[in-house]
Amino acid sequence: MPPPNNNEADSSETVFGEIVRGTISADVVYQDELVTAFRDIQPRAPVHILIVPNKTIRTMDDVKQEDEATLGRMLRIAADIARNEGLGKNGYRLIINCKEHGGQEVYHLHMHIVGGTRLGRMVAQ
Ligand code: 5GP
């Protein structure tokens, strides 16, 4: 895996930025120059992986045109990871929570890959 291209912390860095830079540990399943994927510390399904941009983008509301390649990479790699995790046949769910109403807890953009079981309805009634 090539290393990420951002080796310096920025002022809005969260725990996910530290995982990207390798200063705190995580079970990293994929990393390239744009994105990093690692297992969620508190999995809600048999497979629960987070994929994040290496650069700090706080929320979906902060995505800019210059981030298109990074977001495209997140989606393509998510599909590759899901397939590698054995989720290709039965499927899975990709989730991006945004800000308070979306239930976002960590303010470093991330996409959840969840699967390995039937997940039920998309939004609780
Ligand atoms: P959110 O609610 O912001 O969409 O999701 C944040 C996710 O990050 C949660 O599922 C939570 O379990 C996970 N998480 C929080 N802190 C850590 C950590 O230090 N390491 C890992 N691997 N996952 C974390």
mmCIF file with all atom_site columns, C-alpha atoms and ligand atoms in Angstrom:
data_model
loop_
_atom_site.group_PDB
_atom_site.id
_atom_site.type_symbol
_atom_site.label_atom_id
_atom_site.label_alt_id
_atom_site.label_comp_id
_atom_site.label_asym_id
_atom_site.label_entity_id
_atom_site.label_seq_id
_atom_site.pdbx_PDB_ins_code
_atom_site.Cartn_x
_atom_site.Cartn_y
_atom_site.Cartn_z
_atom_site.occupancy
_atom_site.B_iso_or_equiv
_atom_site.pdbx_formal_charge
_atom_site.auth_seq_id
_atom_site.auth_comp_id
_atom_site.auth_asym_id
_atom_site.auth_atom_id
_atom_site.pdbx_PDB_model_num
ATOM   1   C CA  . MET A 1 1   ? 0.000   0.000   0.000  1.00 0.00 ? 1   MET A CA  1
ATOM   2   C CA  . PRO A 1 2   ? 1.402   3.442   -0.848 1.00 0.00 ? 2   PRO A CA  1
ATOM   3   C CA  . PRO A 1 3   ? 1.445   5.801   2.152  1.00 0.00 ? 3   PRO A CA  1
ATOM   4   C CA  . PRO A 1 4   ? -1.032  8.686   2.410  1.00 0.00 ? 4   PRO A CA  1
ATOM   5   C CA  . ASN A 1 5   ? 0.246   12.026  1.215  1.00 0.00 ? 5   ASN A CA  1
ATOM   6   C CA  . ASN A 1 6   ? -0.666  14.014  4.333  1.00 0.00 ? 6   ASN A CA  1
ATOM   7   C CA  . ASN A 1 7   ? 1.833   13.385  7.062  1.00 0.00 ? 7   ASN A CA  1
ATOM   8   C CA  . GLU A 1 8   ? 1.133   16.477  9.103  1.00 0.00 ? 8   GLU A CA  1
ATOM   9   C CA  . ALA A 1 9   ? -1.722  16.968  11.539 1.00 0.00 ? 9   ALA A CA  1
ATOM   10  C CA  . ASP A 1 10  ? -4.134  19.796  10.845 1.00 0.00 ? 10  ASP A CA  1
ATOM   11  C CA  . SER A 1 11  ? -5.937  21.801  13.490 1.00 0.00 ? 11  SER A CA  1
ATOM   12  C CA  . SER A 1 12  ? -9.314  20.106  12.971 1.00 0.00 ? 12  SER A CA  1
ATOM   13  C CA  . GLU A 1 13  ? -7.875  16.600  13.170 1.00 0.00 ? 13  GLU A CA  1
ATOM   14  C CA  . THR A 1 14  ? -9.954  13.904  14.878 1.00 0.00 ? 14  THR A CA  1
ATOM   15  C CA  . VAL A 1 15  ? -9.118  10.364  15.885 1.00 0.00 ? 15  VAL A CA  1
ATOM   16  C CA  . PHE A 1 16  ? -9.656  9.359   12.248 1.00 0.00 ? 16  PHE A CA  1
ATOM   17  C CA  . GLY A 1 17  ? -6.883  11.727  11.119 1.00 0.00 ? 17  GLY A CA  1
ATOM   18  C CA  . GLU A 1 18  ? -4.591  10.058  13.617 1.00 0.00 ? 18  GLU A CA  1
ATOM   19  C CA  . ILE A 1 19  ? -5.523  6.621   12.263 1.00 0.00 ? 19  ILE A CA  1
ATOM   20  C CA  . VAL A 1 20  ? -4.747  7.849   8.720  1.00 0.00 ? 20  VAL A CA  1
ATOM   21  C CA  . ARG A 1 21  ? -1.321  9.054   9.843  1.00 0.00 ? 21  ARG A CA  1
ATOM   22  C CA  . GLY A 1 22  ? -0.713  5.910   11.881 1.00 0.00 ? 22  GLY A CA  1
ATOM   23  C CA  . THR A 1 23  ? -0.252  7.734   15.171 1.00 0.00 ? 23  THR A CA  1
ATOM   24  C CA  . ILE A 1 24  ? -3.016  5.663   16.765 1.00 0.00 ? 24  ILE A CA  1
ATOM   25  C CA  . SER A 1 25  ? -3.711  2.095   15.870 1.00 0.00 ? 25  SER A CA  1
ATOM   26  C CA  . ALA A 1 26  ? -6.656  0.604   14.040 1.00 0.00 ? 26  ALA A CA  1
ATOM   27  C CA  . ASP A 1 27  ? -7.308  -2.524  12.020 1.00 0.00 ? 27  ASP A CA  1
ATOM   28  C CA  . VAL A 1 28  ? -6.546  -0.927  8.648  1.00 0.00 ? 28  VAL A CA  1
ATOM   29  C CA  . VAL A 1 29  ? -7.803  -3.004  5.716  1.00 0.00 ? 29  VAL A CA  1
ATOM   30  C CA  . TYR A 1 30  ? -6.841  -0.635  2.881  1.00 0.00 ? 30  TYR A CA  1
ATOM   31  C CA  . GLN A 1 31  ? -4.870  2.557   2.327  1.00 0.00 ? 31  GLN A CA  1
ATOM   32  C CA  . ASP A 1 32  ? -3.776  4.527   -0.713 1.00 0.00 ? 32  ASP A CA  1
ATOM   33  C CA  . GLU A 1 33  ? -2.825  8.145   -1.394 1.00 0.00 ? 33  GLU A CA  1
ATOM   34  C CA  . LEU A 1 34  ? -6.450  9.372   -1.098 1.00 0.00 ? 34  LEU A CA  1
ATOM   35  C CA  . VAL A 1 35  ? -8.351  7.120   1.302  1.00 0.00 ? 35  VAL A CA  1
ATOM   36  C CA  . THR A 1 36  ? -7.947  4.791   4.288  1.00 0.00 ? 36  THR A CA  1
ATOM   37  C CA  . ALA A 1 37  ? -10.303 2.012   5.421  1.00 0.00 ? 37  ALA A CA  1
ATOM   38  C CA  . PHE A 1 38  ? -10.326 0.388   8.838  1.00 0.00 ? 38  PHE A CA  1
ATOM   39  C CA  . ARG A 1 39  ? -12.650 -1.724  10.990 1.00 0.00 ? 39  ARG A CA  1
ATOM   40  C CA  . ASP A 1 40  ? -15.085 0.105   13.232 1.00 0.00 ? 40  ASP A CA  1
ATOM   41  C CA  . ILE A 1 41  ? -14.086 -0.177  16.892 1.00 0.00 ? 41  ILE A CA  1
ATOM   42  C CA  . GLN A 1 42  ? -17.700 -0.934  17.844 1.00 0.00 ? 42  GLN A CA  1
ATOM   43  C CA  . PRO A 1 43  ? -19.086 -3.009  14.969 1.00 0.00 ? 43  PRO A CA  1
ATOM   44  C CA  . ARG A 1 44  ? -22.882 -2.938  14.486 1.00 0.00 ? 44  ARG A CA  1
ATOM   45  C CA  . ALA A 1 45  ? -22.856 -5.850  12.015 1.00 0.00 ? 45  ALA A CA  1
ATOM   46  C CA  . PRO A 1 46  ? -20.597 -8.843  11.223 1.00 0.00 ? 46  PRO A CA  1
ATOM   47  C CA  . VAL A 1 47  ? -18.737 -6.578  8.781  1.00 0.00 ? 47  VAL A CA  1
ATOM   48  C CA  . HIS A 1 48  ? -18.429 -2.912  9.747  1.00 0.00 ? 48  HIS A CA  1
ATOM   49  C CA  . ILE A 1 49  ? -15.664 -0.948  8.069  1.00 0.00 ? 49  ILE A CA  1
ATOM   50  C CA  . LEU A 1 50  ? -15.135 2.809   7.823  1.00 0.00 ? 50  LEU A CA  1
ATOM   51  C CA  . ILE A 1 51  ? -13.603 4.429   4.783  1.00 0.00 ? 51  ILE A CA  1
ATOM   52  C CA  . VAL A 1 52  ? -12.281 7.972   5.172  1.00 0.00 ? 52  VAL A CA  1
ATOM   53  C CA  . PRO A 1 53  ? -10.510 10.546  3.027  1.00 0.00 ? 53  PRO A CA  1
ATOM   54  C CA  . ASN A 1 54  ? -6.886  10.965  4.110  1.00 0.00 ? 54  ASN A CA  1
ATOM   55  C CA  . LYS A 1 55  ? -7.350  14.725  4.129  1.00 0.00 ? 55  LYS A CA  1
ATOM   56  C CA  . THR A 1 56  ? -9.626  16.163  6.778  1.00 0.00 ? 56  THR A CA  1
ATOM   57  C CA  . ILE A 1 57  ? -13.053 16.932  5.323  1.00 0.00 ? 57  ILE A CA  1
ATOM   58  C CA  . ARG A 1 58  ? -15.310 17.501  8.315  1.00 0.00 ? 58  ARG A CA  1
ATOM   59  C CA  . THR A 1 59  ? -18.707 16.569  6.877  1.00 0.00 ? 59  THR A CA  1
ATOM   60  C CA  . MET A 1 60  ? -20.559 15.954  3.604  1.00 0.00 ? 60  MET A CA  1
ATOM   61  C CA  . ASP A 1 61  ? -21.549 19.618  3.847  1.00 0.00 ? 61  ASP A CA  1
ATOM   62  C CA  . ASP A 1 62  ? -17.873 20.581  3.474  1.00 0.00 ? 62  ASP A CA  1
ATOM   63  C CA  . VAL A 1 63  ? -17.197 18.606  0.281  1.00 0.00 ? 63  VAL A CA  1
ATOM   64  C CA  . LYS A 1 64  ? -15.839 20.769  -2.550 1.00 0.00 ? 64  LYS A CA  1
ATOM   65  C CA  . GLN A 1 65  ? -15.450 20.239  -6.271 1.00 0.00 ? 65  GLN A CA  1
ATOM   66  C CA  . GLU A 1 66  ? -11.757 19.466  -5.732 1.00 0.00 ? 66  GLU A CA  1
ATOM   67  C CA  . ASP A 1 67  ? -12.813 16.475  -3.591 1.00 0.00 ? 67  ASP A CA  1
ATOM   68  C CA  . GLU A 1 68  ? -14.628 14.658  -6.409 1.00 0.00 ? 68  GLU A CA  1
ATOM   69  C CA  . ALA A 1 69  ? -11.752 12.254  -7.049 1.00 0.00 ? 69  ALA A CA  1
ATOM   70  C CA  . THR A 1 70  ? -11.507 11.404  -3.361 1.00 0.00 ? 70  THR A CA  1
ATOM   71  C CA  . LEU A 1 71  ? -15.231 10.724  -3.030 1.00 0.00 ? 71  LEU A CA  1
ATOM   72  C CA  . GLY A 1 72  ? -15.181 8.654   -6.198 1.00 0.00 ? 72  GLY A CA  1
ATOM   73  C CA  . ARG A 1 73  ? -12.283 6.648   -4.781 1.00 0.00 ? 73  ARG A CA  1
ATOM   74  C CA  . MET A 1 74  ? -14.201 6.085   -1.534 1.00 0.00 ? 74  MET A CA  1
ATOM   75  C CA  . LEU A 1 75  ? -17.122 4.577   -3.437 1.00 0.00 ? 75  LEU A CA  1
ATOM   76  C CA  . ARG A 1 76  ? -15.061 2.391   -5.743 1.00 0.00 ? 76  ARG A CA  1
ATOM   77  C CA  . ILE A 1 77  ? -12.849 1.085   -2.937 1.00 0.00 ? 77  ILE A CA  1
ATOM   78  C CA  . ALA A 1 78  ? -15.924 0.466   -0.776 1.00 0.00 ? 78  ALA A CA  1
ATOM   79  C CA  . ALA A 1 79  ? -17.219 -1.906  -3.440 1.00 0.00 ? 79  ALA A CA  1
ATOM   80  C CA  . ASP A 1 80  ? -13.832 -3.672  -3.648 1.00 0.00 ? 80  ASP A CA  1
ATOM   81  C CA  . ILE A 1 81  ? -13.636 -4.022  0.136  1.00 0.00 ? 81  ILE A CA  1
ATOM   82  C CA  . ALA A 1 82  ? -17.206 -5.304  0.358  1.00 0.00 ? 82  ALA A CA  1
ATOM   83  C CA  . ARG A 1 83  ? -16.401 -7.941  -2.263 1.00 0.00 ? 83  ARG A CA  1
ATOM   84  C CA  . ASN A 1 84  ? -13.213 -8.926  -0.405 1.00 0.00 ? 84  ASN A CA  1
ATOM   85  C CA  . GLU A 1 85  ? -15.235 -9.279  2.796  1.00 0.00 ? 85  GLU A CA  1
ATOM   86  C CA  . GLY A 1 86  ? -17.625 -11.688 1.064  1.00 0.00 ? 86  GLY A CA  1
ATOM   87  C CA  . LEU A 1 87  ? -20.521 -9.239  0.816  1.00 0.00 ? 87  LEU A CA  1
ATOM   88  C CA  . GLY A 1 88  ? -20.792 -9.172  -2.966 1.00 0.00 ? 88  GLY A CA  1
ATOM   89  C CA  . LYS A 1 89  ? -23.447 -11.857 -3.345 1.00 0.00 ? 89  LYS A CA  1
ATOM   90  C CA  . ASN A 1 90  ? -25.974 -10.844 -0.674 1.00 0.00 ? 90  ASN A CA  1
ATOM   91  C CA  . GLY A 1 91  ? -25.200 -7.144  -0.566 1.00 0.00 ? 91  GLY A CA  1
ATOM   92  C CA  . TYR A 1 92  ? -24.505 -4.538  2.054  1.00 0.00 ? 92  TYR A CA  1
ATOM   93  C CA  . ARG A 1 93  ? -25.210 -0.917  2.974  1.00 0.00 ? 93  ARG A CA  1
ATOM   94  C CA  . LEU A 1 94  ? -23.083 2.223   2.624  1.00 0.00 ? 94  LEU A CA  1
ATOM   95  C CA  . ILE A 1 95  ? -23.911 5.021   5.080  1.00 0.00 ? 95  ILE A CA  1
ATOM   96  C CA  . ILE A 1 96  ? -22.628 8.576   5.439  1.00 0.00 ? 96  ILE A CA  1
ATOM   97  C CA  . ASN A 1 97  ? -24.006 10.436  8.445  1.00 0.00 ? 97  ASN A CA  1
ATOM   98  C CA  . CYS A 1 98  ? -23.925 14.236  8.237  1.00 0.00 ? 98  CYS A CA  1
ATOM   99  C CA  . LYS A 1 99  ? -23.944 16.532  11.275 1.00 0.00 ? 99  LYS A CA  1
ATOM   100 C CA  . GLU A 1 100 ? -26.358 16.411  14.178 1.00 0.00 ? 100 GLU A CA  1
ATOM   101 C CA  . HIS A 1 101 ? -29.575 15.272  12.492 1.00 0.00 ? 101 HIS A CA  1
ATOM   102 C CA  . GLY A 1 102 ? -27.658 12.647  10.543 1.00 0.00 ? 102 GLY A CA  1
ATOM   103 C CA  . GLY A 1 103 ? -26.190 11.248  13.742 1.00 0.00 ? 103 GLY A CA  1
ATOM   104 C CA  . GLN A 1 104 ? -22.566 12.061  12.910 1.00 0.00 ? 104 GLN A CA  1
ATOM   105 C CA  . GLU A 1 105 ? -20.266 11.529  15.913 1.00 0.00 ? 105 GLU A CA  1
ATOM   106 C CA  . VAL A 1 106 ? -16.804 11.940  14.417 1.00 0.00 ? 106 VAL A CA  1
ATOM   107 C CA  . TYR A 1 107 ? -16.264 15.109  12.389 1.00 0.00 ? 107 TYR A CA  1
ATOM   108 C CA  . HIS A 1 108 ? -13.983 13.617  9.770  1.00 0.00 ? 108 HIS A CA  1
ATOM   109 C CA  . LEU A 1 109 ? -16.067 12.511  6.780  1.00 0.00 ? 109 LEU A CA  1
ATOM   110 C CA  . HIS A 1 110 ? -16.468 8.738   6.719  1.00 0.00 ? 110 HIS A CA  1
ATOM   111 C CA  . MET A 1 111 ? -18.538 6.120   4.954  1.00 0.00 ? 111 MET A CA  1
ATOM   112 C CA  . HIS A 1 112 ? -19.684 3.031   6.825  1.00 0.00 ? 112 HIS A CA  1
ATOM   113 C CA  . ILE A 1 113 ? -19.658 -0.302  4.991  1.00 0.00 ? 113 ILE A CA  1
ATOM   114 C CA  . VAL A 1 114 ? -22.007 -2.595  6.904  1.00 0.00 ? 114 VAL A CA  1
ATOM   115 C CA  . GLY A 1 115 ? -23.081 -6.105  6.008  1.00 0.00 ? 115 GLY A CA  1
ATOM   116 C CA  . GLY A 1 116 ? -22.920 -9.783  6.719  1.00 0.00 ? 116 GLY A CA  1
ATOM   117 C CA  . THR A 1 117 ? -26.518 -9.959  7.882  1.00 0.00 ? 117 THR A CA  1
ATOM   118 C CA  . ARG A 1 118 ? -29.947 -8.717  6.799  1.00 0.00 ? 118 ARG A CA  1
ATOM   119 C CA  . LEU A 1 119 ? -29.946 -5.078  7.909  1.00 0.00 ? 119 LEU A CA  1
ATOM   120 C CA  . GLY A 1 120 ? -33.644 -4.295  7.963  1.00 0.00 ? 120 GLY A CA  1
ATOM   121 C CA  . ARG A 1 121 ? -35.222 -1.000  7.073  1.00 0.00 ? 121 ARG A CA  1
ATOM   122 C CA  . MET A 1 122 ? -32.993 1.895   6.126  1.00 0.00 ? 122 MET A CA  1
ATOM   123 C CA  . VAL A 1 123 ? -34.345 4.384   8.689  1.00 0.00 ? 123 VAL A CA  1
ATOM   124 C CA  . ALA A 1 124 ? -35.991 3.439   11.987 1.00 0.00 ? 124 ALA A CA  1
ATOM   125 C CA  . GLN A 1 125 ? -39.667 4.416   12.074 1.00 0.00 ? 125 GLN A CA  1
HETATM 126 P P1  . 5GP B 2 .   ? -20.695 8.295   12.969 1.00 0.00 ? 1   5GP B P1  1
HETATM 127 O O1  . 5GP B 2 .   ? -21.747 8.111   14.023 1.00 0.00 ? 1   5GP B O1  1
HETATM 128 O O2  . 5GP B 2 .   ? -19.871 9.544   13.173 1.00 0.00 ? 1   5GP B O2  1
HETATM 129 O O3  . 5GP B 2 .   ? -21.222 8.150   11.570 1.00 0.00 ? 1   5GP B O3  1
HETATM 130 O O4  . 5GP B 2 .   ? -19.728 7.052   13.136 1.00 0.00 ? 1   5GP B O4  1
HETATM 131 C C1  . 5GP B 2 .   ? -18.561 7.088   13.878 1.00 0.00 ? 1   5GP B C1  1
HETATM 132 C C2  . 5GP B 2 .   ? -18.069 5.649   14.006 1.00 0.00 ? 1   5GP B C2  1
HETATM 133 O O5  . 5GP B 2 .   ? -16.699 5.687   14.387 1.00 0.00 ? 1   5GP B O5  1
HETATM 134 C C3  . 5GP B 2 .   ? -18.803 4.822   15.045 1.00 0.00 ? 1   5GP B C3  1
HETATM 135 O O6  . 5GP B 2 .   ? -19.382 3.673   14.421 1.00 0.00 ? 1   5GP B O6  1
HETATM 136 C C4  . 5GP B 2 .   ? -17.724 4.457   16.060 1.00 0.00 ? 1   5GP B C4  1
HETATM 137 O O7  . 5GP B 2 .   ? -17.864 3.166   16.586 1.00 0.00 ? 1   5GP B O7  1
HETATM 138 C C5  . 5GP B 2 .   ? -16.436 4.614   15.241 1.00 0.00 ? 1   5GP B C5  1
HETATM 139 N N1  . 5GP B 2 .   ? -15.263 5.005   16.006 1.00 0.00 ? 1   5GP B N1  1
HETATM 140 C C6  . 5GP B 2 .   ? -15.187 6.021   16.904 1.00 0.00 ? 1   5GP B C6  1
HETATM 141 N N2  . 5GP B 2 .   ? -13.947 6.127   17.411 1.00 0.00 ? 1   5GP B N2  1
HETATM 142 C C7  . 5GP B 2 .   ? -13.215 5.141   16.802 1.00 0.00 ? 1   5GP B C7  1
HETATM 143 C C8  . 5GP B 2 .   ? -11.843 4.739   16.919 1.00 0.00 ? 1   5GP B C8  1
HETATM 144 O O8  . 5GP B 2 .   ? -11.040 5.289   17.663 1.00 0.00 ? 1   5GP B O8  1
HETATM 145 N N3  . 5GP B 2 .   ? -11.434 3.709   16.129 1.00 0.00 ? 1   5GP B N3  1
HETATM 146 C C9  . 5GP B 2 .   ? -12.297 3.067   15.270 1.00 0.00 ? 1   5GP B C9  1
HETATM 147 N N4  . 5GP B 2 .   ? -11.787 2.064   14.547 1.00 0.00 ? 1   5GP B N4  1
HETATM 148 N N5  . 5GP B 2 .   ? -13.594 3.419   15.147 1.00 0.00 ? 1   5GP B N5  1
HETATM 149 C C10 . 5GP B 2 .   ? -14.048 4.440   15.904 1.00 0.00 ? 1   5GP B C10 1
#
